[in-house]
PDB file of C-alpha atoms in Angstrom:
ATOM      1  CA  MET A   1      -3.171 -18.320  -1.828  1.00  0.00           C
ATOM      2  CA  GLU A   2      -2.526 -21.167  -4.565  1.00  0.00           C
ATOM      3  CA  GLN A   3      -5.314 -20.801  -6.926  1.00  0.00           C
ATOM      4  CA  ILE A   4      -7.961 -17.829  -7.922  1.00  0.00           C
ATOM      5  CA  ASN A   5     -11.111 -18.981  -9.277  1.00  0.00           C
ATOM      6  CA  ASN A   6     -14.180 -17.022 -10.400  1.00  0.00           C
ATOM      7  CA  LEU A   7     -12.466 -14.048 -11.215  1.00  0.00           C
ATOM      8  CA  GLN A   8     -14.504 -11.139 -12.491  1.00  0.00           C
ATOM      9  CA  VAL A   9     -13.956  -7.426 -12.947  1.00  0.00           C
ATOM     10  CA  VAL A  10     -16.891  -5.191 -12.597  1.00  0.00           C
ATOM     11  CA  PRO A  11     -17.321  -1.469 -12.405  1.00  0.00           C
ATOM     12  CA  CYS A  12     -16.481   0.102  -8.930  1.00  0.00           C
ATOM     13  CA  THR A  13     -19.757   2.251  -8.333  1.00  0.00           C
ATOM     14  CA  ASP A  14     -19.301   2.513  -4.529  1.00  0.00           C
ATOM     15  CA  SER A  15     -16.372   2.074  -2.138  1.00  0.00           C
ATOM     16  CA  ASN A  16     -15.727   2.491   1.596  1.00  0.00           C
ATOM     17  CA  TYR A  17     -12.208   2.840   0.719  1.00  0.00           C
ATOM     18  CA  LEU A  18     -11.609   4.688  -2.458  1.00  0.00           C
ATOM     19  CA  LYS A  19     -13.258   7.696  -3.605  1.00  0.00           C
ATOM     20  CA  PRO A  20     -12.305   9.295  -7.006  1.00  0.00           C
ATOM     21  CA  PHE A  21     -12.310  13.183  -7.522  1.00  0.00           C
ATOM     22  CA  ARG A  22     -10.969  15.650  -9.761  1.00  0.00           C
ATOM     23  CA  VAL A  23      -9.300  19.066  -8.615  1.00  0.00           C
ATOM     24  CA  HIS A  24      -8.985  22.184 -10.905  1.00  0.00           C
ATOM     25  CA  TYR A  25      -6.183  24.472 -10.166  1.00  0.00           C
ATOM     26  CA  SER A  26      -4.150  27.486 -11.321  1.00  0.00           C
ATOM     27  CA  GLN A  27      -0.417  27.067 -10.940  1.00  0.00           C
ATOM     28  CA  ARG A  28       1.250  30.486 -11.458  1.00  0.00           C
ATOM     29  CA  ASP A  29       4.757  29.129 -10.700  1.00  0.00           C
ATOM     30  CA  ILE A  30       6.491  26.548  -8.892  1.00  0.00           C
ATOM     31  CA  CYS A  31       6.401  28.308  -5.581  1.00  0.00           C
ATOM     32  CA  LYS A  32       3.107  29.849  -5.884  1.00  0.00           C
ATOM     33  CA  LEU A  33       0.170  27.293  -6.220  1.00  0.00           C
ATOM     34  CA  SER A  34      -3.547  28.315  -5.727  1.00  0.00           C
ATOM     35  CA  PHE A  35      -6.426  25.717  -6.320  1.00  0.00           C
ATOM     36  CA  VAL A  36     -10.122  25.070  -6.083  1.00  0.00           C
ATOM     37  CA  LEU A  37     -11.196  21.701  -4.649  1.00  0.00           C
ATOM     38  CA  SER A  38     -14.748  20.481  -4.870  1.00  0.00           C
ATOM     39  CA  TRP A  39     -15.861  17.006  -3.409  1.00  0.00           C
ATOM     40  CA  GLN A  40     -18.675  17.090  -5.533  1.00  0.00           C
ATOM     41  CA  PRO A  41     -18.810  18.059  -9.271  1.00  0.00           C
ATOM     42  CA  PRO A  42     -18.938  20.482 -10.786  1.00  0.00           C
ATOM     43  CA  VAL A  43     -15.694  22.107  -9.955  1.00  0.00           C
ATOM     44  CA  PHE A  44     -14.454  25.808 -10.833  1.00  0.00           C
ATOM     45  CA  PRO A  45     -12.080  25.563 -13.933  1.00  0.00           C
ATOM     46  CA  CYS A  46      -8.935  27.469 -13.568  1.00  0.00           C
ATOM     47  CA  THR A  47      -6.377  28.299 -16.134  1.00  0.00           C
ATOM     48  CA  GLN A  48      -2.594  28.242 -16.651  1.00  0.00           C
ATOM     49  CA  ASN A  49      -1.653  30.264 -19.795  1.00  0.00           C
ATOM     50  CA  GLY A  50      -5.186  30.043 -20.954  1.00  0.00           C
ATOM     51  CA  THR A  51      -5.356  26.133 -20.594  1.00  0.00           C
ATOM     52  CA  LYS A  52      -7.752  24.336 -18.442  1.00  0.00           C
ATOM     53  CA  LYS A  53      -5.847  22.286 -15.710  1.00  0.00           C
ATOM     54  CA  TYR A  54      -6.993  19.366 -13.582  1.00  0.00           C
ATOM     55  CA  TRP A  55      -5.750  16.442 -11.781  1.00  0.00           C
ATOM     56  CA  ASP A  56      -7.711  12.997 -11.010  1.00  0.00           C
ATOM     57  CA  PHE A  57      -7.182  11.631  -7.790  1.00  0.00           C
ATOM     58  CA  MET A  58      -8.529   9.180  -4.870  1.00  0.00           C
ATOM     59  CA  ARG A  59      -9.296  10.111  -1.445  1.00  0.00           C
ATOM     60  CA  THR A  60      -8.406   7.068   0.723  1.00  0.00           C
ATOM     61  CA  HIS A  61      -7.532   6.452   4.500  1.00  0.00           C
ATOM     62  CA  ASP A  62      -3.956   7.073   5.644  1.00  0.00           C
ATOM     63  CA  SER A  63      -2.205   3.953   7.215  1.00  0.00           C
ATOM     64  CA  VAL A  64       0.512   2.622   9.602  1.00  0.00           C
ATOM     65  CA  SER A  65       3.078   0.092   9.225  1.00  0.00           C
ATOM     66  CA  VAL A  66       5.340  -1.733  11.469  1.00  0.00           C
ATOM     67  CA  LEU A  67       8.740  -3.330  11.207  1.00  0.00           C
ATOM     68  CA  ILE A  68       8.844  -6.281  13.412  1.00  0.00           C
ATOM     69  CA  PHE A  69      12.146  -7.625  14.790  1.00  0.00           C
ATOM     70  CA  ASN A  70      12.086 -10.943  16.783  1.00  0.00           C
ATOM     71  CA  THR A  71      14.897 -10.767  19.278  1.00  0.00           C
ATOM     72  CA  THR A  72      14.722 -14.457  20.016  1.00  0.00           C
ATOM     73  CA  SER A  73      15.332 -15.730  16.509  1.00  0.00           C
ATOM     74  CA  HIS A  74      17.050 -12.556  15.106  1.00  0.00           C
ATOM     75  CA  CYS A  75      14.497 -12.474  12.104  1.00  0.00           C
ATOM     76  CA  PHE A  76      12.253  -9.797  10.607  1.00  0.00           C
ATOM     77  CA  VAL A  77       8.457 -10.732  10.726  1.00  0.00           C
ATOM     78  CA  LEU A  78       6.633  -9.975   7.528  1.00  0.00           C
ATOM     79  CA  VAL A  79       3.199 -10.676   6.192  1.00  0.00           C
ATOM     80  CA  LYS A  80       2.624 -12.305   2.725  1.00  0.00           C
ATOM     81  CA  GLN A  81      -0.679 -12.094   1.104  1.00  0.00           C
ATOM     82  CA  PHE A  82      -2.616 -11.962  -2.236  1.00  0.00           C
ATOM     83  CA  ARG A  83      -3.077  -8.464  -3.639  1.00  0.00           C
ATOM     84  CA  PRO A  84      -5.843  -8.188  -6.357  1.00  0.00           C
ATOM     85  CA  ALA A  85      -4.369  -5.011  -7.743  1.00  0.00           C
ATOM     86  CA  VAL A  86      -0.761  -6.539  -8.067  1.00  0.00           C
ATOM     87  CA  TYR A  87      -2.438  -9.592  -9.911  1.00  0.00           C
ATOM     88  CA  MET A  88      -4.509  -7.589 -12.033  1.00  0.00           C
ATOM     89  CA  CYS A  89      -1.439  -5.461 -13.037  1.00  0.00           C
ATOM     90  CA  GLU A  90       0.539  -8.738 -13.736  1.00  0.00           C
ATOM     91  CA  TRP A  91      -2.321 -10.051 -16.122  1.00  0.00           C
ATOM     92  CA  GLU A  92      -2.879  -6.809 -18.007  1.00  0.00           C
ATOM     93  CA  ARG A  93       0.961  -6.971 -18.551  1.00  0.00           C
ATOM     94  CA  SER A  94       0.893 -10.557 -19.984  1.00  0.00           C
ATOM     95  CA  LYS A  95      -2.003  -9.820 -22.244  1.00  0.00           C
ATOM     96  CA  PRO A  96      -1.537  -8.837 -26.155  1.00  0.00           C
ATOM     97  CA  LYS A  97      -1.779  -5.190 -26.391  1.00  0.00           C
ATOM     98  CA  PRO A  98      -5.155  -3.994 -27.988  1.00  0.00           C
ATOM     99  CA  PRO A  99      -5.300  -2.330 -31.507  1.00  0.00           C
ATOM    100  CA  GLU A 100      -4.966   1.352 -31.261  1.00  0.00           C
ATOM    101  CA  PRO A 101      -8.334   3.272 -31.307  1.00  0.00           C
ATOM    102  CA  ALA A 102      -9.030   5.393 -34.804  1.00  0.00           C
ATOM    103  CA  GLU A 103      -8.365   9.183 -34.538  1.00  0.00           C
ATOM    104  CA  GLY A 104     -11.330  11.251 -33.501  1.00  0.00           C
ATOM    105  CA  ALA A 105     -12.668   8.351 -31.228  1.00  0.00           C
ATOM    106  CA  GLU A 106     -12.182  10.324 -28.053  1.00  0.00           C
ATOM    107  CA  GLY A 107     -14.901  11.967 -26.182  1.00  0.00           C
ATOM    108  CA  ALA A 108     -15.688  15.654 -25.837  1.00  0.00           C
ATOM    109  CA  GLU A 109     -12.992  15.870 -23.228  1.00  0.00           C
ATOM    110  CA  GLY A 110     -10.604  14.718 -25.644  1.00  0.00           C
ATOM    111  CA  ALA A 111     -10.505  18.177 -26.866  1.00  0.00           C
ATOM    112  CA  GLU A 112      -8.367  18.952 -23.996  1.00  0.00           C
ATOM    113  CA  ALA A 113      -5.607  16.592 -24.894  1.00  0.00           C
ATOM    114  CA  GLY A 114      -2.437  17.283 -23.247  1.00  0.00           C
ATOM    115  CA  ALA A 115      -4.029  19.948 -20.941  1.00  0.00           C
ATOM    116  CA  ALA A 116      -4.863  17.380 -18.163  1.00  0.00           C
ATOM    117  CA  ALA A 117      -2.193  16.720 -15.517  1.00  0.00           C
ATOM    118  CA  GLN A 118      -2.274  12.938 -15.454  1.00  0.00           C
ATOM    119  CA  PRO A 119      -1.307  10.940 -12.250  1.00  0.00           C
ATOM    120  CA  GLU A 120       2.059   9.247 -12.907  1.00  0.00           C
ATOM    121  CA  ALA A 121       3.085   5.907 -11.466  1.00  0.00           C
ATOM    122  CA  SER A 122       4.187   6.441  -8.016  1.00  0.00           C
ATOM    123  CA  GLU A 123       5.280   4.215  -5.194  1.00  0.00           C
ATOM    124  CA  ALA A 124       2.246   2.613  -3.020  1.00  0.00           C
ATOM    125  CA  GLY A 125       2.405   2.198   0.672  1.00  0.00           C
ATOM    126  CA  GLU A 126       2.060  -1.022   2.692  1.00  0.00           C
ATOM    127  CA  GLY A 127      -1.182  -2.893   3.120  1.00  0.00           C
ATOM    128  CA  GLY A 128      -2.912  -0.254   4.729  1.00  0.00           C
ATOM    129  CA  SER A 129      -4.290   1.121   1.513  1.00  0.00           C
ATOM    130  CA  ASP A 130      -5.351  -1.845   0.112  1.00  0.00           C
ATOM    131  CA  GLY A 131      -8.629  -0.538  -1.490  1.00  0.00           C
ATOM    132  CA  GLY A 132     -10.766  -2.558   1.090  1.00  0.00           C
ATOM    133  CA  GLU A 133     -10.624  -6.068   0.499  1.00  0.00           C
ATOM    134  CA  LYS A 134     -13.804  -7.720   1.787  1.00  0.00           C
ATOM    135  CA  ALA A 135     -15.351 -11.267   1.524  1.00  0.00           C
ATOM    136  CA  GLY A 136     -17.982 -11.745  -0.688  1.00  0.00           C
ATOM    137  CA  GLU A 137     -18.092  -7.905  -1.806  1.00  0.00           C
ATOM    138  CA  ASP A 138     -18.772  -6.954  -5.440  1.00  0.00           C
ATOM    139  CA  ALA A 139     -20.909  -9.742  -6.804  1.00  0.00           C
ATOM    140  CA  ALA A 140     -20.778 -10.142 -10.452  1.00  0.00           C
ATOM    141  CA  GLY A 141     -22.932  -7.791 -12.704  1.00  0.00           C
ATOM    142  CA  ASP A 142     -23.840  -7.756 -16.474  1.00  0.00           C
ATOM    143  CA  ALA A 143     -20.525  -5.631 -17.116  1.00  0.00           C
ATOM    144  CA  ALA A 144     -18.471  -8.412 -15.458  1.00  0.00           C
ATOM    145  CA  THR A 145     -15.384  -9.907 -17.370  1.00  0.00           C
ATOM    146  CA  THR A 146     -15.067 -13.305 -16.331  1.00  0.00           C
ATOM    147  CA  ALA A 147     -11.657 -14.996 -15.974  1.00  0.00           C
ATOM    148  CA  ALA A 148     -10.272 -16.371 -19.394  1.00  0.00           C
ATOM    149  CA  PRO A 149      -7.933 -19.193 -19.905  1.00  0.00           C
ATOM    150  CA  GLY A 150      -4.135 -18.894 -19.416  1.00  0.00           C
ATOM    151  CA  GLN A 151      -4.731 -16.053 -16.525  1.00  0.00           C
ATOM    152  CA  PRO A 152      -1.597 -15.947 -14.384  1.00  0.00           C
ATOM    153  CA  PRO A 153      -1.210 -18.246 -11.145  1.00  0.00           C
ATOM    154  CA  ALA A 154      -2.199 -16.679  -7.997  1.00  0.00           C
ATOM    155  CA  SER A 155       1.500 -16.312  -7.115  1.00  0.00           C
ATOM    156  CA  ALA A 156       1.587 -13.455  -9.412  1.00  0.00           C
ATOM    157  CA  GLY A 157      -0.452 -11.356  -7.021  1.00  0.00           C
ATOM    158  CA  VAL A 158       1.388 -12.448  -3.883  1.00  0.00           C
ATOM    159  CA  THR A 159       3.349  -9.725  -2.060  1.00  0.00           C
ATOM    160  CA  TYR A 160       5.802  -9.388   1.099  1.00  0.00           C
ATOM    161  CA  GLU A 161       4.902  -6.316   3.071  1.00  0.00           C
ATOM    162  CA  LEU A 162       5.282  -4.986   6.620  1.00  0.00           C
ATOM    163  CA  CYS A 163       2.408  -5.379   9.034  1.00  0.00           C
ATOM    164  CA  ALA A 164       0.291  -2.596   8.321  1.00  0.00           C
ATOM    165  CA  GLY A 165      -3.560  -1.124   8.630  1.00  0.00           C
ATOM    166  CA  LEU A 166      -5.805   1.703   7.730  1.00  0.00           C
ATOM    167  CA  VAL A 167      -6.209   4.604  10.098  1.00  0.00           C
ATOM    168  CA  ASP A 168     -10.023   4.191  10.228  1.00  0.00           C
ATOM    169  CA  LYS A 169     -10.506   4.367  13.904  1.00  0.00           C
ATOM    170  CA  PRO A 170     -10.672   7.875  15.098  1.00  0.00           C
ATOM    171  CA  ASN A 171     -11.046   6.861  18.693  1.00  0.00           C
ATOM    172  CA  LEU A 172      -7.538   5.312  18.840  1.00  0.00           C
ATOM    173  CA  THR A 173      -4.002   6.830  18.359  1.00  0.00           C
ATOM    174  CA  LEU A 174      -1.642   5.639  15.435  1.00  0.00           C
ATOM    175  CA  GLU A 175       0.251   3.707  18.126  1.00  0.00           C
ATOM    176  CA  GLU A 176      -2.813   1.948  19.338  1.00  0.00           C
ATOM    177  CA  ILE A 177      -3.842   1.140  15.762  1.00  0.00           C
ATOM    178  CA  ALA A 178      -0.208  -0.086  14.976  1.00  0.00           C
ATOM    179  CA  ARG A 179      -0.408  -2.331  17.922  1.00  0.00           C
ATOM    180  CA  GLN A 180      -3.976  -3.819  17.121  1.00  0.00           C
ATOM    181  CA  GLU A 181      -2.492  -4.731  13.552  1.00  0.00           C
ATOM    182  CA  VAL A 182       0.478  -6.423  15.016  1.00  0.00           C
ATOM    183  CA  LEU A 183      -1.664  -8.508  17.231  1.00  0.00           C
ATOM    184  CA  GLU A 184      -4.121  -9.467  14.324  1.00  0.00           C
ATOM    185  CA  GLU A 185      -1.639 -10.042  11.540  1.00  0.00           C
ATOM    186  CA  CYS A 186       1.262 -11.558  13.218  1.00  0.00           C
ATOM    187  CA  GLY A 187      -0.021 -12.690  16.598  1.00  0.00           C
ATOM    188  CA  TYR A 188       2.279 -10.555  18.949  1.00  0.00           C
ATOM    189  CA  ASP A 189       0.986  -8.624  21.922  1.00  0.00           C
ATOM    190  CA  VAL A 190       3.360  -5.617  21.954  1.00  0.00           C
ATOM    191  CA  PRO A 191       2.676  -2.807  24.452  1.00  0.00           C
ATOM    192  CA  VAL A 192       2.268   0.647  22.877  1.00  0.00           C
ATOM    193  CA  THR A 193       5.151   2.052  24.972  1.00  0.00           C
ATOM    194  CA  LYS A 194       7.411  -0.536  23.003  1.00  0.00           C
ATOM    195  CA  LEU A 195       6.566   0.954  19.580  1.00  0.00           C
ATOM    196  CA  ARG A 196       9.248   3.274  18.217  1.00  0.00           C
ATOM    197  CA  ARG A 197       8.040   5.811  15.582  1.00  0.00           C
ATOM    198  CA  ILE A 198      10.380   5.682  12.494  1.00  0.00           C
ATOM    199  CA  THR A 199       8.996   8.362  10.097  1.00  0.00           C
ATOM    200  CA  SER A 200       5.955   9.068   8.268  1.00  0.00           C
ATOM    201  CA  TYR A 201       5.790   9.871   4.425  1.00  0.00           C
ATOM    202  CA  ARG A 202       3.247  10.211   1.606  1.00  0.00           C
ATOM    203  CA  SER A 203       2.584   7.211  -0.647  1.00  0.00           C
ATOM    204  CA  GLY A 204       0.938   7.048  -3.918  1.00  0.00           C
ATOM    205  CA  VAL A 205       1.487  10.719  -4.286  1.00  0.00           C
ATOM    206  CA  GLY A 206       0.364  10.886  -8.058  1.00  0.00           C
ATOM    207  CA  VAL A 207      -2.992   9.191  -7.177  1.00  0.00           C
ATOM    208  CA  THR A 208      -4.003   9.360  -3.537  1.00  0.00           C
ATOM    209  CA  GLY A 209      -1.213  11.170  -1.589  1.00  0.00           C
ATOM    210  CA  ALA A 210      -2.156   9.258   1.667  1.00  0.00           C
ATOM    211  CA  LYS A 211       0.276   9.358   4.614  1.00  0.00           C
ATOM    212  CA  GLN A 212       1.826   6.477   6.106  1.00  0.00           C
ATOM    213  CA  THR A 213       3.494   6.226   9.452  1.00  0.00           C
ATOM    214  CA  MET A 214       6.056   3.783  10.167  1.00  0.00           C
ATOM    215  CA  PHE A 215       6.843   2.171  13.583  1.00  0.00           C
ATOM    216  CA  TYR A 216       9.435  -0.308  14.954  1.00  0.00           C
ATOM    217  CA  ALA A 217       8.901  -2.995  17.645  1.00  0.00           C
ATOM    218  CA  GLU A 218      10.872  -5.615  18.844  1.00  0.00           C
ATOM    219  CA  VAL A 219       9.170  -8.806  19.891  1.00  0.00           C
ATOM    220  CA  SER A 220      10.244 -12.244  21.513  1.00  0.00           C
ATOM    221  CA  GLU A 221       8.514 -15.415  21.614  1.00  0.00           C
ATOM    222  CA  GLU A 222       7.185 -14.242  25.022  1.00  0.00           C
ATOM    223  CA  ASN A 223       5.051 -11.787  23.318  1.00  0.00           C
ATOM    224  CA  ARG A 224       3.477 -14.423  20.866  1.00  0.00           C
ATOM    225  CA  VAL A 225      -0.075 -15.054  22.005  1.00  0.00           C
ATOM    226  CA  GLY A 226      -1.472 -16.390  18.860  1.00  0.00           C
ATOM    227  CA  GLU A 227      -1.013 -17.333  15.087  1.00  0.00           C
ATOM    228  CA  GLY A 228      -1.732 -14.131  13.463  1.00  0.00           C
ATOM    229  CA  GLY A 229      -3.228 -14.352   9.956  1.00  0.00           C
ATOM    230  CA  GLY A 230      -5.644 -11.292  10.063  1.00  0.00           C
ATOM    231  CA  GLN A 231      -9.204 -11.446  10.403  1.00  0.00           C
ATOM    232  CA  PRO A 232     -10.955 -13.912   7.904  1.00  0.00           C
ATOM    233  CA  GLN A 233     -14.466 -12.207   8.422  1.00  0.00           C
ATOM    234  CA  GLU A 234     -12.969  -9.131   6.754  1.00  0.00           C
ATOM    235  CA  GLY A 235     -11.578 -10.889   3.695  1.00  0.00           C
ATOM    236  CA  GLU A 236      -8.054 -11.027   5.147  1.00  0.00           C
ATOM    237  CA  LEU A 237      -5.900 -14.100   4.308  1.00  0.00           C
ATOM    238  CA  ILE A 238      -2.323 -13.385   5.681  1.00  0.00           C
ATOM    239  CA  GLU A 239       0.580 -15.612   6.073  1.00  0.00           C
ATOM    240  CA  VAL A 240       3.263 -14.834   8.447  1.00  0.00           C
ATOM    241  CA  VAL A 241       6.759 -15.219   7.152  1.00  0.00           C
ATOM    242  CA  LYS A 242      10.192 -14.453   8.902  1.00  0.00           C
ATOM    243  CA  VAL A 243      13.216 -13.148   7.192  1.00  0.00           C
ATOM    244  CA  PRO A 244      16.553 -13.922   8.931  1.00  0.00           C
ATOM    245  CA  LEU A 245      18.594 -10.646   9.785  1.00  0.00           C
ATOM    246  CA  HIS A 246      21.531 -11.681   7.889  1.00  0.00           C
ATOM    247  CA  GLU A 247      19.697 -12.332   4.816  1.00  0.00           C
ATOM    248  CA  ALA A 248      17.569  -9.027   4.924  1.00  0.00           C
ATOM    249  CA  MET A 249      19.706  -6.865   2.406  1.00  0.00           C
ATOM    250  CA  SER A 250      19.807  -9.592  -0.087  1.00  0.00           C
ATOM    251  CA  PHE A 251      15.946 -10.129   0.492  1.00  0.00           C
ATOM    252  CA  ALA A 252      15.448  -6.294  -0.020  1.00  0.00           C
ATOM    253  CA  TYR A 253      17.438  -6.010  -3.245  1.00  0.00           C
ATOM    254  CA  ASP A 254      16.407  -9.151  -4.963  1.00  0.00           C
ATOM    255  CA  GLU A 255      13.850  -8.100  -7.700  1.00  0.00           C
ATOM    256  CA  ARG A 256      12.681 -11.715  -8.037  1.00  0.00           C
ATOM    257  CA  ILE A 257      10.743 -11.384  -4.704  1.00  0.00           C
ATOM    258  CA  PRO A 258       7.752  -9.107  -5.005  1.00  0.00           C
ATOM    259  CA  LYS A 259       7.833  -6.649  -2.111  1.00  0.00           C
ATOM    260  CA  THR A 260       6.785  -2.977  -1.057  1.00  0.00           C
ATOM    261  CA  MET A 261       8.975  -0.072  -0.895  1.00  0.00           C
ATOM    262  CA  GLY A 262       8.286  -0.092   3.049  1.00  0.00           C
ATOM    263  CA  VAL A 263      10.119  -3.379   3.322  1.00  0.00           C
ATOM    264  CA  ILE A 264      13.166  -2.059   1.433  1.00  0.00           C
ATOM    265  CA  PHE A 265      13.308   1.079   3.448  1.00  0.00           C
ATOM    266  CA  SER A 266      12.736  -0.291   6.804  1.00  0.00           C
ATOM    267  CA  PHE A 267      15.581  -2.882   6.236  1.00  0.00           C
ATOM    268  CA  ILE A 268      17.840  -0.055   5.456  1.00  0.00           C
ATOM    269  CA  TRP A 269      16.687   1.987   8.203  1.00  0.00           C
ATOM    270  CA  PHE A 270      17.570  -1.175  10.713  1.00  0.00           C
ATOM    271  CA  GLN A 271      21.084  -1.655   9.053  1.00  0.00           C
ATOM    272  CA  SER A 272      21.653   2.214   9.760  1.00  0.00           C
ATOM    273  CA  ASN A 273      20.300   2.623  13.279  1.00  0.00           C
ATOM    274  CA  MET A 274      19.865  -0.900  15.054  1.00  0.00           C
ATOM    275  CA  SER A 275      22.175  -3.401  13.663  1.00  0.00           C
ATOM    276  CA  PRO A 276      25.255  -2.294  15.543  1.00  0.00           C
ATOM    277  CA  LYS A 277      23.372  -3.069  18.564  1.00  0.00           C
ATOM    278  CA  TYR A 278      23.177  -6.804  17.653  1.00  0.00           C
ATOM    279  CA  LYS A 279      26.643  -6.736  16.384  1.00  0.00           C
ATOM    280  CA  ILE A 280      25.441  -8.536  13.071  1.00  0.00           C
ATOM    281  CA  SER A 281      26.121  -7.436   9.740  1.00  0.00           C
ATOM    282  CA  THR A 282      23.236  -7.142   7.330  1.00  0.00           C
ATOM    283  CA  ASN A 283      25.345  -6.247   4.203  1.00  0.00           C
ATOM    284  CA  VAL A 284      24.558  -7.824   0.940  1.00  0.00           C
TER     285      VAL A 284
END
């Protein structure tokens, strides 16, 4: 994860993980919402005070995440990996801003300026909704934009996350999927009965609205049966990292460390629900 080469950005015309749609709806008041949803255009436009309303969103998989605590070493077990979406956001942030387009350059849809409900920035879930990173996928095309000199180092796209995975196996329960992810990514064999459900919540509510279910698992070195690291054949390159319990809250609130909201929330949950059991303060 030290170097990124041959970076190219191409149009995403087909994906097994993300599918864009547009919903048209009528909102009478905050308590009464009716809408018409079509998985394939065209959709039936509705109105609010005579103005067309719509919202663009992505359909994607739900996911699971697992807060892993090693009772032998009193450490949390996280995963560290390169996230192209994070990297591209950082790269775009570092680029000079392009000039503003001239007035009237908008397309026909621009006539509805201000009428469209645009997705706002919202918290993403754990790595389960990763957009489907695959080895060798999306070869360069004529529309490709090749990497320019001065692009950020690979570390700009590396994040710390909970062990997580997509809910894409209909024959498995959420607990069974979580167990599988812990084994593949972190190398611990945890019985399904030892997984404690913390809660579930919506992530990316402005863009995907996918549900993530969070679990808690206690492991020891006796449970360790492998090195973890994910499945390279699926494009995964994961590093297993440990965060000592007494450093957890400092880690969570350190803005210099790129991490998901799931890490912060789960550490706070542990402090409130589990730390008294171990009689160790996790205060900042």
